[in-house]
Coordinates of C-alpha atoms in Angstrom, one line a residue:
X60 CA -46.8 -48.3 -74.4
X61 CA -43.1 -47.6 -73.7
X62 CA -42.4 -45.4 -70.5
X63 CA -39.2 -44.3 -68.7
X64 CA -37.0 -44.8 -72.1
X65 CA -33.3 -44.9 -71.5
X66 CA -30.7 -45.5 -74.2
X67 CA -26.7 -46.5 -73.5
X68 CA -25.0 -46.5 -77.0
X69 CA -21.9 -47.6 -75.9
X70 CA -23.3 -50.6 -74.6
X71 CA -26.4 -50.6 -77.4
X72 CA -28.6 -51.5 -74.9
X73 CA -32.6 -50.2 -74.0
X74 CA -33.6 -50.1 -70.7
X75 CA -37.4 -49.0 -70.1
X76 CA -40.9 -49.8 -69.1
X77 CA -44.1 -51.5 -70.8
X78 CA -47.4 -50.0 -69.3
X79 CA -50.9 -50.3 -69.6
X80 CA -53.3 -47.0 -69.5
X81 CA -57.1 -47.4 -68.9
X82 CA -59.2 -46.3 -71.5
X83 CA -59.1 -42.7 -72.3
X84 CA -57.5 -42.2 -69.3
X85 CA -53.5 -41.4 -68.6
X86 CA -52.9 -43.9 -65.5
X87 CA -51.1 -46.8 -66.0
X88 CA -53.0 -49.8 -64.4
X89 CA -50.1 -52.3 -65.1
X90 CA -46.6 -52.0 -66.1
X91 CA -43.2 -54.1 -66.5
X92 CA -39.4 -53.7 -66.5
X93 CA -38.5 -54.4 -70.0
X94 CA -34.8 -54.5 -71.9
X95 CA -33.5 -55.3 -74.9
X96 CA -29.6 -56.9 -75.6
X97 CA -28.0 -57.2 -78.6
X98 CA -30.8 -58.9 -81.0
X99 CA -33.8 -56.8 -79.4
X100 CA -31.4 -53.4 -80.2
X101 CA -30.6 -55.0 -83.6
X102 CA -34.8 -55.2 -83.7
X103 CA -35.5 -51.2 -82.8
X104 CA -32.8 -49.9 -85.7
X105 CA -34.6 -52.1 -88.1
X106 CA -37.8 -51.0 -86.8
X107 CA -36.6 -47.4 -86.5
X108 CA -35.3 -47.5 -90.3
X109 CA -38.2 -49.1 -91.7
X110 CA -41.0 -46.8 -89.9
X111 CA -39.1 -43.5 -89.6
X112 CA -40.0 -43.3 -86.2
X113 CA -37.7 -43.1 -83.2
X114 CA -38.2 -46.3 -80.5
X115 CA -38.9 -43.9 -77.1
X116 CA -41.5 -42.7 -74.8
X117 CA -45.1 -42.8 -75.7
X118 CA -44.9 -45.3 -78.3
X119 CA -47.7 -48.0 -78.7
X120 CA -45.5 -51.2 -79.8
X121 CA -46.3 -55.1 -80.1
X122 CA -43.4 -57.2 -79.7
X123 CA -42.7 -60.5 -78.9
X124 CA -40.3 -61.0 -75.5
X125 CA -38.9 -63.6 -73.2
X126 CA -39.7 -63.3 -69.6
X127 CA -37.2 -63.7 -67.5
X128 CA -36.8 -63.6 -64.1
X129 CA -33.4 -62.3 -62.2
X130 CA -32.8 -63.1 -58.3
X131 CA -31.5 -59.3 -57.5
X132 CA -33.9 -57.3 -60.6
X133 CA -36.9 -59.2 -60.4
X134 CA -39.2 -59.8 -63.0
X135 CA -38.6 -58.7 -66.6
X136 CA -39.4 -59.0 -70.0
X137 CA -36.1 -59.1 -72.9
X138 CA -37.7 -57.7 -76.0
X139 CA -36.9 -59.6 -79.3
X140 CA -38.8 -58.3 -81.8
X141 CA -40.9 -55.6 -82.5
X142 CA -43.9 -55.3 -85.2
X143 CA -43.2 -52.7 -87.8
X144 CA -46.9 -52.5 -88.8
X145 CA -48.7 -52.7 -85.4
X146 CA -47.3 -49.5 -84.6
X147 CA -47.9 -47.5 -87.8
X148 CA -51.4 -48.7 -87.5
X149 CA -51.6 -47.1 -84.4
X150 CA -50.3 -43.9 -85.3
X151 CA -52.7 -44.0 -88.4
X152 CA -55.7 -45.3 -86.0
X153 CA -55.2 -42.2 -83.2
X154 CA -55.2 -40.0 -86.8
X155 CA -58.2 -40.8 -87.9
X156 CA -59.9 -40.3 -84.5
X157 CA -58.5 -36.9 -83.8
X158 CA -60.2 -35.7 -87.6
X159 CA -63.2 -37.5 -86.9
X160 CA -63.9 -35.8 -83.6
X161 CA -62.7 -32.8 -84.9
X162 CA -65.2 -32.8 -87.1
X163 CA -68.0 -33.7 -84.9
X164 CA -67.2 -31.4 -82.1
X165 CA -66.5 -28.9 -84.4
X166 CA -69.4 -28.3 -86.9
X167 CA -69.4 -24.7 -86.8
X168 CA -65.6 -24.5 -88.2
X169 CA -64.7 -28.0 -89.3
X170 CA -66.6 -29.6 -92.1
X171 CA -65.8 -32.4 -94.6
X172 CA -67.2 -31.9 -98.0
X173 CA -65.9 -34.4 -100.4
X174 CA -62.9 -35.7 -98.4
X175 CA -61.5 -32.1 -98.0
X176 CA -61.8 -30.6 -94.4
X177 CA -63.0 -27.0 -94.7
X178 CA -62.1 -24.9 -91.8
X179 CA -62.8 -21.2 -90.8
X180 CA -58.9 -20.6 -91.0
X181 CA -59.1 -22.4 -94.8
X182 CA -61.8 -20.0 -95.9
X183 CA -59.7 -16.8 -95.3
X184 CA -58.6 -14.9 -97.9
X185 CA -55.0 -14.8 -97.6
X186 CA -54.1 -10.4 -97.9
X187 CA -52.4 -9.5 -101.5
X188 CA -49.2 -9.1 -100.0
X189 CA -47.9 -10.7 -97.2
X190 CA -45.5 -9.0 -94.7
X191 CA -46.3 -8.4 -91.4
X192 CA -45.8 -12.6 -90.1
X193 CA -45.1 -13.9 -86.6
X194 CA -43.1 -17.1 -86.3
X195 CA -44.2 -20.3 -84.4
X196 CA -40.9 -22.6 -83.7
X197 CA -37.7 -22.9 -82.3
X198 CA -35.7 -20.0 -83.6
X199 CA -32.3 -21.7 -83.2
X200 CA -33.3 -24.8 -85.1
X201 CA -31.6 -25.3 -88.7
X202 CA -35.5 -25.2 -90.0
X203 CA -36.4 -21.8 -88.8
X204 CA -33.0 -20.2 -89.6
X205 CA -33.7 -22.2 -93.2
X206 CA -36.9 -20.1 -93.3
X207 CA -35.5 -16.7 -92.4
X208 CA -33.0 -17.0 -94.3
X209 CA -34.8 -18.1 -97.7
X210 CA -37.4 -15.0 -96.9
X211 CA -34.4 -11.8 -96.1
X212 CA -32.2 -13.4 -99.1
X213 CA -35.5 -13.2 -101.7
X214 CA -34.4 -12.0 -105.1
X215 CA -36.9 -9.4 -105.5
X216 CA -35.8 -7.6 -102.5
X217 CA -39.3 -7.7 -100.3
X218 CA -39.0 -6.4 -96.7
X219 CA -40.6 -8.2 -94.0
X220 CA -42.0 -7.4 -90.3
X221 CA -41.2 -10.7 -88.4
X222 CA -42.1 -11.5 -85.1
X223 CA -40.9 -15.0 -83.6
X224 CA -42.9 -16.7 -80.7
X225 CA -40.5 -19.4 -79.9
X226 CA -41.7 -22.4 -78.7
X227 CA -41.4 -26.2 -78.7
X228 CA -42.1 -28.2 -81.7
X229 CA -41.7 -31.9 -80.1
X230 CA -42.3 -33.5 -76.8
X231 CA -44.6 -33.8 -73.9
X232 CA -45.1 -30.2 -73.7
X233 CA -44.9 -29.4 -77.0
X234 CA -49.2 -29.7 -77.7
X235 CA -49.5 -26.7 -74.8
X236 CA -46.6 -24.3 -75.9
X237 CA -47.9 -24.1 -79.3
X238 CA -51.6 -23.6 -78.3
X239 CA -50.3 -20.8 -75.9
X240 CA -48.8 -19.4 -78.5
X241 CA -51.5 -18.8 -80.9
X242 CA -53.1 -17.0 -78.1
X243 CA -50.8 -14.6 -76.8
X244 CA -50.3 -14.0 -81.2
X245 CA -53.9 -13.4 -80.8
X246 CA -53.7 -11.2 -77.5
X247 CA -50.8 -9.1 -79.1
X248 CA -53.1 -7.3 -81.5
X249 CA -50.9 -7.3 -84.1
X250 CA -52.3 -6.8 -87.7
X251 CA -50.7 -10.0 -88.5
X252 CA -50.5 -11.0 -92.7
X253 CA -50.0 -14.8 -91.3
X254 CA -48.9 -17.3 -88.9
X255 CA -46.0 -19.7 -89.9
X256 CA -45.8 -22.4 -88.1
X257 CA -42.0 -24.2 -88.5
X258 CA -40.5 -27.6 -87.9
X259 CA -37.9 -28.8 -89.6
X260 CA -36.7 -32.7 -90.6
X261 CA -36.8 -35.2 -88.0
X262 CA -38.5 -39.0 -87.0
X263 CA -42.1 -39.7 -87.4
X264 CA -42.5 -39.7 -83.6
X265 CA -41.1 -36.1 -83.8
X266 CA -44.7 -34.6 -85.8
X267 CA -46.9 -36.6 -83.2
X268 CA -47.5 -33.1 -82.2
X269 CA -49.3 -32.0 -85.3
X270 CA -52.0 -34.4 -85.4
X271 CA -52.9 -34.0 -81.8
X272 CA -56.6 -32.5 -81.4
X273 CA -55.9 -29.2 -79.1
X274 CA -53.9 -28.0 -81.3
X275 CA -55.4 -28.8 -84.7
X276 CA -59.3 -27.4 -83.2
X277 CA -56.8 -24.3 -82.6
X278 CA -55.6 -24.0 -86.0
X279 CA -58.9 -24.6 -87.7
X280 CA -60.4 -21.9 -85.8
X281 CA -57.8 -19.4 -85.7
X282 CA -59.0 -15.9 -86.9
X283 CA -55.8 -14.9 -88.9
X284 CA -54.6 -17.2 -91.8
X285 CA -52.1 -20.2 -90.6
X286 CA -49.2 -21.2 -93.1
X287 CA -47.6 -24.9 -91.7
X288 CA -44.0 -25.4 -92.9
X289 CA -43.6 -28.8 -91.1
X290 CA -40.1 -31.1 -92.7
X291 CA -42.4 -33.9 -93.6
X292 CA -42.4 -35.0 -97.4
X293 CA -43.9 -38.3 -97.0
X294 CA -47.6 -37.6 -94.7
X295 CA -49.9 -34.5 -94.3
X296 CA -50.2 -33.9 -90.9
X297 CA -53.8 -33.0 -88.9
X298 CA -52.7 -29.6 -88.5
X299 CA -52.0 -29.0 -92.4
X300 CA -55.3 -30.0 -92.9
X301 CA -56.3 -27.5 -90.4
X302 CA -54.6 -24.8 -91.8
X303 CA -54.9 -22.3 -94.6
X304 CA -51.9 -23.4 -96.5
X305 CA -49.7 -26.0 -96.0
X306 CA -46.3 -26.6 -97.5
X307 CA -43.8 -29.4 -97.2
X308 CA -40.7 -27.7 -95.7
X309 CA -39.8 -24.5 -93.7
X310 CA -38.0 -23.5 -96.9
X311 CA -41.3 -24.3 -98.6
X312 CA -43.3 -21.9 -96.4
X313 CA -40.7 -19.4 -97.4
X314 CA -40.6 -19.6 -101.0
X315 CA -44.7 -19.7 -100.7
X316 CA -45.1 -16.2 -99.8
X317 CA -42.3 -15.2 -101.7
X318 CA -44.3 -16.4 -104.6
X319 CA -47.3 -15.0 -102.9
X320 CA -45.6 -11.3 -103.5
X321 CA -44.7 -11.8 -106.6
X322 CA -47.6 -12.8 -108.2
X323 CA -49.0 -9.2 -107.1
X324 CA -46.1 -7.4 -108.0
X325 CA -46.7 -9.3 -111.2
X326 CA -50.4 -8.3 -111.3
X327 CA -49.2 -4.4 -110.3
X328 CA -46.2 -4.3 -113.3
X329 CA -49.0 -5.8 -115.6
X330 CA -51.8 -3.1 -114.2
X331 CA -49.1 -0.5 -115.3
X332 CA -48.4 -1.8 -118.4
X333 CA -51.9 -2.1 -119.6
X334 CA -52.2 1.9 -118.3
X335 CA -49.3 2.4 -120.2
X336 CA -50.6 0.9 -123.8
X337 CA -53.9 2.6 -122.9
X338 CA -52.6 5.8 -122.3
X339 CA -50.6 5.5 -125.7
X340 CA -53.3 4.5 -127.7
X341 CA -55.8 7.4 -125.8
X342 CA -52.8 9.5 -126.8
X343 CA -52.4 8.4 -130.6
X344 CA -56.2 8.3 -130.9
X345 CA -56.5 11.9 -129.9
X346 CA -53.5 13.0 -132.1
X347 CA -54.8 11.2 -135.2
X348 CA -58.2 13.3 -134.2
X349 CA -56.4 16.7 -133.6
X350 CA -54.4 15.6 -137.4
X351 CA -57.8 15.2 -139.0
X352 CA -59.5 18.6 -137.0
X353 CA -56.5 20.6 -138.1
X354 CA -56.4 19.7 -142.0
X355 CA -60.2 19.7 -141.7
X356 CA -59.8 23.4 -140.4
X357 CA -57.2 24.6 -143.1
X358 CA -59.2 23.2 -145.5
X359 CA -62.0 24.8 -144.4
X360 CA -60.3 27.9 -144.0
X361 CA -58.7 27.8 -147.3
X362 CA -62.2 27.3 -149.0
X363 CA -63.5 30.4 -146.5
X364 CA -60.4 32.6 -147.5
X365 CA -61.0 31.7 -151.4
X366 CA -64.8 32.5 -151.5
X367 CA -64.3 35.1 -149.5
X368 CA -61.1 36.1 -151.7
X369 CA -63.5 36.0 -155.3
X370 CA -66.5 38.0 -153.4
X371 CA -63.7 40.8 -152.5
X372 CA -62.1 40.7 -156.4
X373 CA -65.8 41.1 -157.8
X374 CA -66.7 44.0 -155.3
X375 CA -63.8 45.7 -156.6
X376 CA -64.3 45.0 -160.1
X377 CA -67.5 46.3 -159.5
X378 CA -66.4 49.8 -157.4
X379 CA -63.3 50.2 -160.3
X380 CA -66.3 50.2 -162.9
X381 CA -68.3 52.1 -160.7
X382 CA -65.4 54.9 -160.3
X383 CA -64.7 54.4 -163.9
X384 CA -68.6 55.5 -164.8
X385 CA -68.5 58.3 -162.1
X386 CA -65.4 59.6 -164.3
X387 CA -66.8 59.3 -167.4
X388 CA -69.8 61.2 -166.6
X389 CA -68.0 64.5 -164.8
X390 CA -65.9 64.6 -168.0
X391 CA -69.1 64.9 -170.3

């Protein structure tokens, strides 16, 4: 493992340490001053370009070395090569630990059913509309200002309550800050909608992070639905498989809940319309009914009026002949 990393550009030159760490421990029980000159530098930019991963501190490495020995530095070892492979191996090894203890320390929120990994933060329904959201990241980074700016710019005008927790996304202490951070979300009491959690572009070594075990069993278990928005097109990380929803890209995350809205905006403006066509047909329905009662009535009252009309002209044929007889008789 490579310790105590220093890098002089100007001289392209590596100075660091190799050590040795008993297992599943953190102490070193052997280490060595190592370098690298011109062809071991030449080495770690190849290596770096082919494996997307930056040559530094807490890297596992096989490489071959000379030993040499120096009468006012001591011991050494010159690095000459490096093994491309070995080390995304290792990456991919400590990977498939972390989900398989996840999964066996975890059986009350972590499953695997048919090579997907079901968590309790998975099974939440995400709300209809997302808005109130609280930020994990570094809010000066060109990812989270991506983000921002993608969700205040949206087209359709949405309004959103952010909150941003900054914290580190890389490094040592990065694993701690982003745990803590999910508990003092937690602690606030905040109605949250979701959780975003952003990282932007970087070097494999940079995501090392986001397959660490603390804080994927975090994210798996987390009571309010997580939204990961890690820059990494090429691998899934632990923690997006921990997670509700995962997306490629800060700007990604974004557009996500974007979309999100929309689609129940959609559902509401398609709600309305079908009121709307309702309505009008309840509407047309009961005028063609009211049409149909109304001639139904005049006709009806027509025929009333008529028979009604012929009884009156025969009453008073029959009082004229009646008055007529009457006169008839007073004359005789």
């Amino acid at each position: 493992e490579v310790s105590g990393h220093k890098f002089y550009p100007n001289q392209d030159r590596h100075y660091f340490e190799f050590i040795e760490k008993a297992d599943g421990t953190n102490d070193p029980v052997a280490k060595v001053r190592g370098v690298s000159w011109t062809t071991g530098s030449n080495r770690i930019k190849c290596f770096e370009k082919g494996t997307g991963q930056e040559f530094g501190n807490g890297l596992q490495v096989l490489v071959k070395v000379r030993v040499e020995f120096h009468q006012t530095y001591g011991f050494s070892l010159v690095l000459l090569d490096i093994d491309e492979g070995f080390t995304l191996g290792e990456i991919e090894r400590l990977r498939r630990e972390t989900l398989l203890r996840l999964v066996a320390e975890n059986p009350l929120f972590i499953e695997l059913v048919g090579g997907v990994y079901n968590t309790k933060n998975k099974k939440i329904k995400l709300n209809k509309v997302l808005q109130s959201i609280a930020i994990i990241g570094s809010p000066n980074s060109a990812g989270c200002e991506d983000f921002l700016h993608t969700l205040i710019s949206n087209q359709f005008n949405y309004k959103f309550a952010i909150d941003i927790y900054q914290s580190a996304v890389q490094g040592a202490e990065a694993e701690k800050e982003l745990v803590h951070k999910l508990i003092d979300i937690f602690n606030s009491k905040v109605s949250y909608d979701c959780v975003v959690i952003i990282r932007g572009g970087g070097a494999k070594s940079d995501f090392l992070v986001f397959d660490s075990y603390l804080l994927s069993k975090a994210i798996a278990k987390f009571p309010i639905p997580i939204i990961t928005g890690i820059g990494h097109y090429t691998d899934i990380s632990v923690a997006d498989l921990m997670a509700n929803t995962n997306t490629k890209t800060p700007t990604k995350a974004a557009e996500f809940i974007i979309a999100h809205n929309r689609l129940f905006e959609d559902s509401v403006i398609e709600f309305q319309k079908a009121i709307i066509i309702k309505s009008q047909q309840s509407l047309s329905h009961a005028l063609e009914r009211i049409n149909s009662s109304n001639i139904l009535i005049i006709n009806k009252s027509r025929n009333h009026i008529n028979h009604h009309k012929d009884q009156l002209t025969s009453i008073n044929q029959v009082v004229i002949n009646c008055t007529l007889s009457d006169q008839s008789g007073l004359e005789t």
